[in-house]
Short mmCIF file of C-alpha atoms and ligand atoms in Angstrom, two decimals:
data_model
loop_
_atom_site.label_atom_id
_atom_site.label_comp_id
_atom_site.label_asym_id
_atom_site.label_seq_id
_atom_site.Cartn_x
_atom_site.Cartn_y
_atom_site.Cartn_z
CA UNK A 13 88.26 117.44 120.32
CA UNK A 14 87.01 120.48 120.46
CA UNK A 15 85.26 120.90 116.46
CA UNK A 16 87.68 123.06 114.45
CA UNK A 17 90.41 121.51 116.88
CA UNK A 18 92.50 120.57 113.90
CA UNK A 19 92.51 123.59 110.84
CA UNK A 20 95.75 122.03 108.95
CA UNK A 21 94.26 119.06 108.61
CA UNK A 22 90.43 119.67 107.79
CA UNK A 23 92.00 122.07 105.14
CA UNK A 24 94.31 119.18 104.39
CA UNK A 25 91.18 116.83 104.16
CA UNK A 26 89.23 119.34 101.57
CA UNK A 27 91.69 120.00 99.46
CA UNK A 28 91.71 116.10 98.52
CA UNK A 29 88.34 115.49 98.92
CA UNK A 30 87.99 118.66 95.79
CA UNK A 31 90.61 116.54 94.48
CA UNK A 32 89.32 112.67 94.64
CA UNK A 33 86.26 114.74 93.21
CA UNK A 34 86.80 117.14 90.72
CA UNK A 35 89.81 114.62 88.85
CA UNK A 36 89.56 111.98 87.45
CA UNK A 37 90.84 107.96 89.27
CA UNK A 38 92.43 105.97 86.52
CA UNK A 39 94.55 104.25 89.25
CA UNK A 40 93.46 99.99 88.99
CA UNK A 41 94.10 99.90 92.05
CA UNK A 42 91.13 101.88 94.00
CA UNK A 43 88.05 102.30 94.07
CA UNK A 44 85.56 104.73 95.37
CA UNK A 45 83.64 102.81 99.33
CA UNK A 46 80.35 104.41 100.30
CA UNK A 47 79.75 106.52 102.33
CA UNK A 48 78.47 102.60 104.66
CA UNK A 49 81.35 101.41 104.15
CA UNK A 50 83.71 105.25 106.05
CA UNK A 51 80.83 105.78 108.97
CA UNK A 52 81.66 102.30 110.04
CA UNK A 53 85.92 102.14 109.04
CA UNK A 54 85.04 105.75 111.12
CA UNK A 55 83.16 104.64 113.49
CA UNK A 56 83.64 103.95 118.48
CA UNK A 57 84.53 100.28 117.10
CA UNK A 58 87.98 101.99 116.69
CA UNK A 59 87.95 102.90 120.22
CA UNK A 60 88.30 98.60 121.41
CA UNK A 61 90.98 95.76 121.31
CA UNK A 62 89.91 92.69 120.10
CA UNK A 63 92.82 90.78 119.62
CA UNK A 64 92.15 86.55 119.37
CA UNK A 65 88.93 85.45 116.74
CA UNK A 66 85.08 84.92 117.93
CA UNK A 67 85.07 83.22 121.13
CA UNK A 68 88.15 83.80 122.58
CA UNK A 69 89.40 86.25 122.61
CA UNK A 70 92.32 88.35 125.01
CA UNK A 71 90.19 91.02 126.46
CA UNK A 72 86.65 92.13 127.88
CA UNK A 73 84.06 93.25 126.69
CA UNK A 74 84.45 91.99 122.96
CA UNK A 75 81.27 90.94 122.65
CA UNK A 76 79.74 92.32 120.02
CA UNK A 77 83.74 91.86 118.31
CA UNK A 78 82.89 88.03 118.47
CA UNK A 79 79.63 89.27 116.76
CA UNK A 80 80.84 91.60 114.08
CA UNK A 81 83.80 89.12 112.63
CA UNK A 82 81.81 86.51 112.43
CA UNK A 83 79.18 88.33 110.18
CA UNK A 84 82.37 89.35 107.86
CA UNK A 85 82.94 86.32 108.36
CA UNK A 86 79.79 84.33 107.34
CA UNK A 87 78.84 86.90 103.80
CA UNK A 88 83.34 85.82 102.60
CA UNK A 89 81.82 82.40 102.57
CA UNK A 90 79.03 82.88 101.36
CA UNK A 91 80.23 84.85 98.44
CA UNK A 92 83.34 82.79 97.56
CA UNK A 93 82.02 79.90 98.73
CA UNK A 94 84.69 79.74 101.01
CA UNK A 95 85.63 76.94 103.04
CA UNK A 96 87.72 78.99 106.16
CA UNK A 97 87.81 82.79 106.03
CA UNK A 98 89.64 85.35 107.98
CA UNK A 99 89.20 89.00 108.09
CA UNK A 100 92.02 89.91 110.39
CA UNK A 101 94.86 90.99 107.95
CA UNK A 102 95.06 94.52 107.25
CA UNK A 103 96.95 94.64 104.11
CA UNK A 104 97.53 92.04 101.29
CA UNK A 105 100.25 92.23 101.53
CA UNK A 106 100.26 91.54 105.56
CA UNK A 107 97.98 88.13 103.95
CA UNK A 108 100.42 87.01 101.74
CA UNK A 109 103.12 87.12 104.53
CA UNK A 110 100.83 84.66 106.97
CA UNK A 111 100.08 82.35 104.07
CA UNK A 112 103.95 82.01 103.17
CA UNK A 113 105.07 82.12 107.20
CA UNK A 114 102.70 79.90 107.91
CA UNK A 115 102.33 76.94 104.99
CA UNK A 116 106.60 77.28 104.11
CA UNK A 117 109.81 77.43 105.08
CA UNK A 118 112.83 79.47 105.01
CA UNK A 119 114.86 77.74 101.62
CA UNK A 120 111.06 77.07 100.33
CA UNK A 121 111.21 77.71 96.74
CA UNK A 122 107.52 80.09 95.28
CA UNK A 123 107.00 80.10 92.05
CA UNK A 124 105.34 83.19 91.07
CA UNK A 125 104.97 86.74 87.99
CA UNK A 126 107.62 88.93 87.49
CA UNK A 127 106.43 91.51 88.88
CA UNK A 128 108.26 93.24 85.17
CA UNK A 129 105.32 91.60 83.98
CA UNK A 130 103.05 92.17 86.17
CA UNK A 131 103.83 90.46 89.20
CA UNK A 132 103.05 91.78 92.80
CA UNK A 133 106.19 93.20 95.29
CA UNK A 134 105.20 90.70 97.85
CA UNK A 135 105.11 88.28 95.15
CA UNK A 136 108.84 87.23 95.69
CA UNK A 137 110.47 90.43 94.24
CA UNK A 138 113.59 91.35 95.36
CA UNK A 139 112.91 94.85 96.62
CA UNK A 140 110.64 92.38 98.90
CA UNK A 141 110.95 90.63 102.25
CA UNK A 142 109.67 87.69 100.73
CA UNK A 143 113.45 87.60 98.30
CA UNK A 144 115.49 87.16 100.92
CA UNK A 145 112.99 84.48 103.04
CA UNK A 146 112.84 82.04 99.57
CA UNK A 147 114.06 81.34 96.70
CA UNK A 148 112.11 82.70 94.35
CA UNK A 149 112.11 81.99 90.68
CA UNK A 150 109.08 84.63 88.74
CA UNK A 151 106.73 83.33 85.37
CA UNK A 152 106.73 85.82 82.57
CA UNK A 153 104.36 86.07 80.17
CA UNK A 154 105.17 85.16 76.08
CA UNK A 155 106.60 87.98 73.50
CA UNK A 156 104.47 87.87 71.45
CA UNK A 157 101.14 87.71 72.59
CA UNK A 158 102.07 89.13 76.54
CA UNK A 159 99.70 86.87 77.73
CA UNK A 160 100.32 83.62 80.46
CA UNK A 161 101.79 81.06 79.27
CA UNK A 162 100.88 77.90 80.90
CA UNK A 163 103.31 75.73 79.15
CA UNK A 164 105.34 77.64 80.17
CA UNK A 165 104.95 78.39 83.57
CA UNK A 166 104.96 73.78 84.23
CA UNK A 167 107.99 73.90 82.76
CA UNK A 168 109.74 76.41 84.78
CA UNK A 169 108.30 74.22 87.84
CA UNK A 170 109.30 69.91 86.84
CA UNK A 171 112.40 72.34 87.01
CA UNK A 172 112.82 74.37 89.98
CA UNK A 173 109.51 71.66 92.50
CA UNK A 174 107.81 74.80 94.13
CA UNK A 175 107.49 74.65 98.17
CA UNK A 176 104.32 76.65 96.77
CA UNK A 177 102.85 77.76 93.18
CA UNK A 178 101.62 81.40 93.34
CA UNK A 179 98.23 82.55 90.73
CA UNK A 180 97.36 86.71 90.26
CA UNK A 181 98.92 90.09 89.58
CA UNK A 182 98.55 93.76 90.20
CA UNK A 183 99.01 94.21 86.41
CA UNK A 184 97.65 91.24 83.82
CA UNK A 185 94.47 92.47 81.21
CA UNK A 186 93.66 89.37 80.86
CA UNK A 187 91.94 86.39 82.68
CA UNK A 188 93.50 83.46 85.37
CA UNK A 189 93.20 80.02 84.45
CA UNK A 190 93.39 79.15 88.31
CA UNK A 191 92.29 75.13 87.09
CA UNK A 192 95.31 75.30 84.69
CA UNK A 193 97.45 76.71 88.19
CA UNK A 194 96.23 73.94 89.62
CA UNK A 195 97.57 70.70 87.28
CA UNK A 196 100.31 71.64 87.68
CA UNK A 197 100.84 72.88 91.58
CA UNK A 198 98.78 69.17 91.39
CA UNK A 199 101.45 67.88 89.07
CA UNK A 200 104.70 68.80 90.52
CA UNK A 201 103.43 68.24 94.59
CA UNK A 202 103.22 72.57 94.89
CA UNK A 203 100.73 74.04 97.40
CA UNK A 204 98.01 76.57 95.59
CA UNK A 205 98.25 79.89 95.89
CA UNK A 206 95.50 82.43 94.30
CA UNK A 207 96.04 86.07 94.96
CA UNK A 208 93.09 87.49 94.14
CA UNK A 209 93.16 91.60 95.12
CA UNK A 210 93.09 92.63 91.50
CA UNK A 211 89.60 90.27 91.23
CA UNK A 212 87.84 89.85 93.93
CA UNK A 213 84.50 92.02 92.55
CA UNK A 214 84.54 89.97 89.15
CA UNK A 215 84.86 87.06 91.15
CA UNK A 216 82.38 87.57 94.36
CA UNK A 217 79.84 87.90 90.51
CA UNK A 218 81.29 85.33 88.14
CA UNK A 219 82.43 87.52 86.44
CA UNK A 220 86.57 86.44 86.57
CA UNK A 221 86.68 82.18 86.59
CA UNK A 222 86.58 81.68 90.70
CA UNK A 223 89.23 80.11 91.38
CA UNK A 224 88.06 77.76 94.89
CA UNK A 225 88.07 74.82 95.14
CA UNK A 226 91.72 74.47 92.58
CA UNK A 227 93.32 77.23 95.36
CA UNK A 228 95.38 75.69 98.24
CA UNK A 229 94.77 79.66 100.25
CA UNK A 230 93.15 82.69 98.52
CA UNK A 231 93.98 85.89 99.41
CA UNK A 232 92.43 89.51 98.21
CA UNK A 233 92.18 92.97 98.95
CA UNK A 234 89.47 94.66 99.91
CA UNK A 235 89.47 97.93 98.50
CA UNK A 236 90.87 97.35 94.88
CA UNK A 237 87.10 96.09 93.05
CA UNK A 238 85.67 95.15 95.58
CA UNK A 239 84.89 98.64 96.32
CA UNK A 240 85.18 98.02 100.26
CA UNK A 241 87.72 99.47 102.86
CA UNK A 242 91.51 99.21 102.98
CA UNK A 243 91.91 95.95 104.07
CA UNK A 244 93.36 92.04 103.61
CA UNK A 245 91.34 88.44 103.16
CA UNK A 246 92.52 85.38 103.99
CA UNK A 247 90.46 82.45 102.20
CA UNK A 248 91.18 78.72 103.10
CA UNK A 249 90.90 74.98 102.83
CA UNK A 250 90.08 74.20 106.25
CA UNK A 251 93.58 72.04 106.96
CA UNK A 252 95.31 74.68 106.64
CA UNK A 253 93.28 77.25 107.96
CA UNK A 254 94.57 76.28 112.25
CA UNK A 255 97.83 76.90 110.64
CA UNK A 256 96.99 80.80 108.66
CA UNK A 257 94.86 81.90 111.27
CA UNK A 258 97.68 80.74 113.87
CA UNK A 259 100.68 82.74 112.23
CA UNK A 260 98.12 86.21 111.66
CA UNK A 261 97.53 86.54 114.70
CA UNK A 262 99.49 86.25 117.36
CA UNK A 263 102.50 85.43 114.74
CA UNK A 264 101.92 88.64 112.92
CA UNK A 265 99.87 91.27 113.58
CA UNK A 266 98.22 92.44 116.43
CA UNK A 267 94.83 93.93 118.15
CA UNK A 268 91.84 93.19 114.70
CA UNK A 269 91.13 96.77 113.44
CA UNK A 270 88.11 96.07 114.36
CA UNK A 271 86.77 99.12 112.49
CA UNK A 272 87.80 97.80 109.44
CA UNK A 273 86.10 94.11 110.08
CA UNK A 274 83.31 95.92 109.98
CA UNK A 275 83.58 97.75 107.01
CA UNK A 276 84.56 94.55 105.04
CA UNK A 277 81.10 93.27 106.70
CA UNK A 278 79.40 96.04 105.01
CA UNK A 279 81.44 96.43 101.79
CA UNK A 280 81.02 91.67 101.87
CA UNK A 281 76.32 92.93 101.59
CA UNK A 282 76.75 95.36 98.88
CA UNK A 283 78.96 93.16 97.18
CA UNK A 284 75.71 89.88 97.53
CA UNK A 285 73.59 93.45 95.42
CA UNK A 286 72.63 92.49 92.78
CA UNK A 287 73.93 95.79 91.54
CA UNK A 288 76.80 95.03 91.91
CA UNK A 289 76.68 92.54 89.35
CA UNK A 290 75.90 95.29 87.46
CA UNK A 291 78.81 97.96 88.26
CA UNK A 292 81.58 95.29 87.42
CA UNK A 293 79.57 94.39 84.02
CA UNK A 294 80.35 98.69 83.38
CA UNK A 295 83.68 98.28 85.48
CA UNK A 296 84.73 95.49 82.37
CA UNK A 297 82.51 97.01 79.54
CA UNK A 298 84.67 100.89 80.49
CA UNK A 299 87.87 99.16 80.61
CA UNK A 300 87.10 97.00 77.28
CA UNK A 301 85.33 100.77 75.28
CA UNK A 302 88.46 102.20 76.46
CA UNK A 303 91.02 100.44 75.88
CA UNK A 304 89.60 100.26 72.17
CA UNK A 305 89.33 103.58 72.28
CA UNK A 306 92.81 103.38 73.06
CA UNK A 307 94.46 102.12 70.40
CA UNK A 308 91.71 103.13 67.49
CA UNK A 309 93.83 106.72 68.59
CA UNK A 310 97.53 104.67 67.65
CA UNK A 311 98.66 103.55 71.02
CA UNK A 312 99.67 100.17 71.73
CA UNK A 313 97.53 98.39 74.26
CA UNK A 314 99.16 94.74 75.45
CA UNK A 315 97.50 91.41 74.52
CA UNK A 316 95.31 94.50 72.76
CA UNK A 317 92.20 94.30 75.34
CA UNK A 318 91.54 93.68 78.26
CA UNK A 319 88.69 90.98 79.74
CA UNK A 320 89.11 92.70 82.95
CA UNK A 321 88.96 96.06 85.44
CA UNK A 322 92.10 97.03 83.43
CA UNK A 323 94.54 97.42 80.50
CA UNK A 324 98.17 98.27 79.88
CA UNK A 325 99.56 100.52 77.67
CA UNK A 326 103.27 100.66 76.30
CA UNK A 327 103.93 105.02 76.06
CA UNK A 328 107.31 104.76 74.68
CA UNK A 329 105.79 103.65 71.27
CA UNK A 330 105.42 108.05 71.76
CA UNK A 331 108.26 108.23 72.42
CA UNK A 332 107.63 109.64 76.36
CA UNK A 333 108.21 107.33 79.14
CA UNK A 334 104.69 105.79 81.60
CA UNK A 335 106.89 108.18 84.56
CA UNK A 336 106.37 111.00 82.28
CA UNK A 337 102.64 110.76 80.67
CA UNK A 338 101.71 109.98 84.73
CA UNK A 339 103.00 113.14 85.64
CA UNK A 340 100.95 115.28 82.09
CA UNK A 341 98.20 113.38 83.20
CA UNK A 342 98.45 114.87 86.73
CA UNK A 343 99.19 118.65 85.65
CA UNK A 344 95.93 118.10 83.85
CA UNK A 345 93.89 115.83 87.36
CA UNK A 346 94.17 112.69 85.68
CA UNK A 347 95.34 110.12 87.19
CA UNK A 348 97.34 106.54 86.41
CA UNK A 349 99.63 104.92 87.48
CA UNK A 350 102.95 104.33 85.39
CA UNK A 351 103.81 101.03 85.11
CA UNK A 352 106.29 98.56 83.89
CA UNK A 353 105.11 96.46 81.21
CA UNK A 354 106.75 92.65 80.68
CA UNK A 355 110.72 92.84 78.61
CA UNK A 356 110.75 96.00 79.82
CA UNK A 357 114.52 98.03 79.01
CA UNK A 358 113.17 101.45 81.12
CA UNK A 359 114.30 101.76 84.87
CA UNK A 360 111.45 100.34 87.56
CA UNK A 361 111.35 104.43 88.47
CA UNK A 362 110.15 105.45 84.74
CA UNK A 363 108.71 102.41 82.56
CA UNK A 364 108.30 102.13 79.75
CA UNK A 365 103.69 101.69 80.82
CA UNK A 366 100.95 103.00 82.00
CA UNK A 367 98.27 101.38 84.18
CA UNK A 368 94.87 102.12 83.55
CA UNK A 369 91.70 100.81 85.78
CA UNK A 370 88.41 101.08 85.03
CA UNK A 371 86.84 100.31 89.04
CA UNK A 372 87.03 103.17 90.49
CA UNK A 373 85.57 106.01 87.20
CA UNK A 374 82.90 103.55 87.27
CA UNK A 375 81.91 103.54 90.96
CA UNK A 376 81.22 107.90 89.63
CA UNK A 377 78.92 106.23 87.45
CA UNK A 378 80.86 106.74 83.75
CA UNK A 379 79.89 104.63 80.95
CA UNK A 380 80.80 103.60 77.93
CA UNK A 381 80.16 107.34 75.73
CA UNK A 382 82.73 109.27 78.95
CA UNK A 383 85.38 106.51 78.61
CA UNK A 384 85.63 107.85 75.42
CA UNK A 385 85.61 110.84 76.16
CA UNK A 386 88.15 110.53 78.67
CA UNK A 387 90.24 108.42 76.35
CA UNK A 388 90.73 111.88 74.28
CA UNK A 389 91.73 114.30 77.29
CA UNK A 390 94.33 111.73 78.21
CA UNK A 391 95.72 111.93 73.91
CA UNK A 392 95.21 115.62 74.37
CA UNK A 393 96.65 116.18 77.22
CA UNK A 394 99.78 113.99 75.98
CA UNK A 395 99.20 116.00 72.45
CA UNK A 396 99.78 119.13 73.94
CA UNK A 397 102.27 118.81 77.32
CA UNK A 398 104.59 121.46 75.75
CA UNK A 399 101.30 124.01 75.97
CA UNK A 400 100.64 125.35 79.47
CA UNK A 401 97.71 126.93 77.97
CA UNK A 402 95.89 123.60 76.42
CA UNK A 403 96.37 121.94 79.53
CA UNK A 404 94.87 124.17 81.65
CA UNK A 405 92.38 123.96 79.06
CA UNK A 406 91.45 120.81 79.68
CA UNK A 407 91.47 120.08 83.56
CA UNK A 408 88.37 122.88 83.25
CA UNK A 409 86.77 120.09 80.32
CA UNK A 410 88.58 117.36 83.03
CA UNK A 411 86.60 119.26 86.10
CA UNK A 412 83.39 120.18 83.99
CA UNK A 413 83.10 117.02 83.51
CA UNK A 414 83.28 115.35 86.41
CA UNK A 415 80.80 117.33 87.91
CA UNK A 416 78.54 116.66 84.96
CA UNK A 417 79.46 112.59 86.26
CA UNK A 418 77.95 113.18 89.22
CA UNK A 419 74.82 116.20 88.93
N1 LIG B 22 99.75 98.16 94.70
C1 LIG B 22 98.97 98.50 94.36
C2 LIG B 22 98.37 98.34 93.15
O1 LIG B 22 98.45 98.94 92.64
O2 LIG B 22 98.61 97.29 91.60
C3 LIG B 22 99.34 96.36 94.92
O3 LIG B 22 98.63 96.24 96.31
#
């Protein structure tokens, strides 16, 4: 392509680059991939069709790709100590779908966390395809502590006899006891899937207990706390490997996106470096300090804090809904997402909560003192939401803060 042919798209890219550089990103499911990861994602590897698995391909010219995919598989195996790894899922939802389709029959019962309590769409929400194919029974959280109640899950499991129990969440800030889930699954003869999309980076460095050895299958994404390219990975016990691999390809997907598979390998190498442990420790410290500061300022933080990279604030108590707060903060270039909270009476488009995550801002080198500054910027924006001039000046402060962070 001629240089500068696509001026329109170039302008949009530059706009987005600026947004990412000037704004404070607190979206818990996002992060910034390294230049090395992005280089590989946008490399010549995007030109090749590579169907099948290493050693058994349906196209010629795949030799290098066999080595790339094997490298990715070996790196994930070594990080997580998993028996079997499939690095081809295009996303976390595709990874979950492959597991369901490989191991369940239509009509089987899945016991999973309710979206409103912190679960994920692909675990069986009524607007997701899974809801039409399977009988979904949901567990929530304790109405007082807002934490997972394992006794409730066990009672539900005994009552509904699920074929599959899923542990894992998109909006849950406390340790998940995978061993306890495995015991419940064992007791009722269910398979156990741990979806560690959010926790993968923390688990990789031992800052959250691992489900490996407890779960039959583990799914994850590579772009959240794992800090890699967008994509999914499946890990499982050897006995499920063949069924899952076959269901993913050729069952659901065609050619793997080898540029992304290679970028997953790069991310896995980065995760194995000593700096990644320090980074993840900082992610957790930053989330804990931010949650504390919110509570000091009078906000209601669910569960009273966090053990991981995120926490939820109930903004109903300040007379707003999550959508309003999301919009106020977006107007000053601070990015959070509105989120349902357990027992929410508000509709999903304007729920009662916001979710705050620290993986992305910690990649930008934020420390605890920076988190305190950020929470005060958030608080001032909320309190001055009807003062456009004040919001303009907060936005300038946000840009100056980010410039100083990068300096
Ligand atoms: N949408 C992602 C999240 O925000 O947690 C999960 O897929």
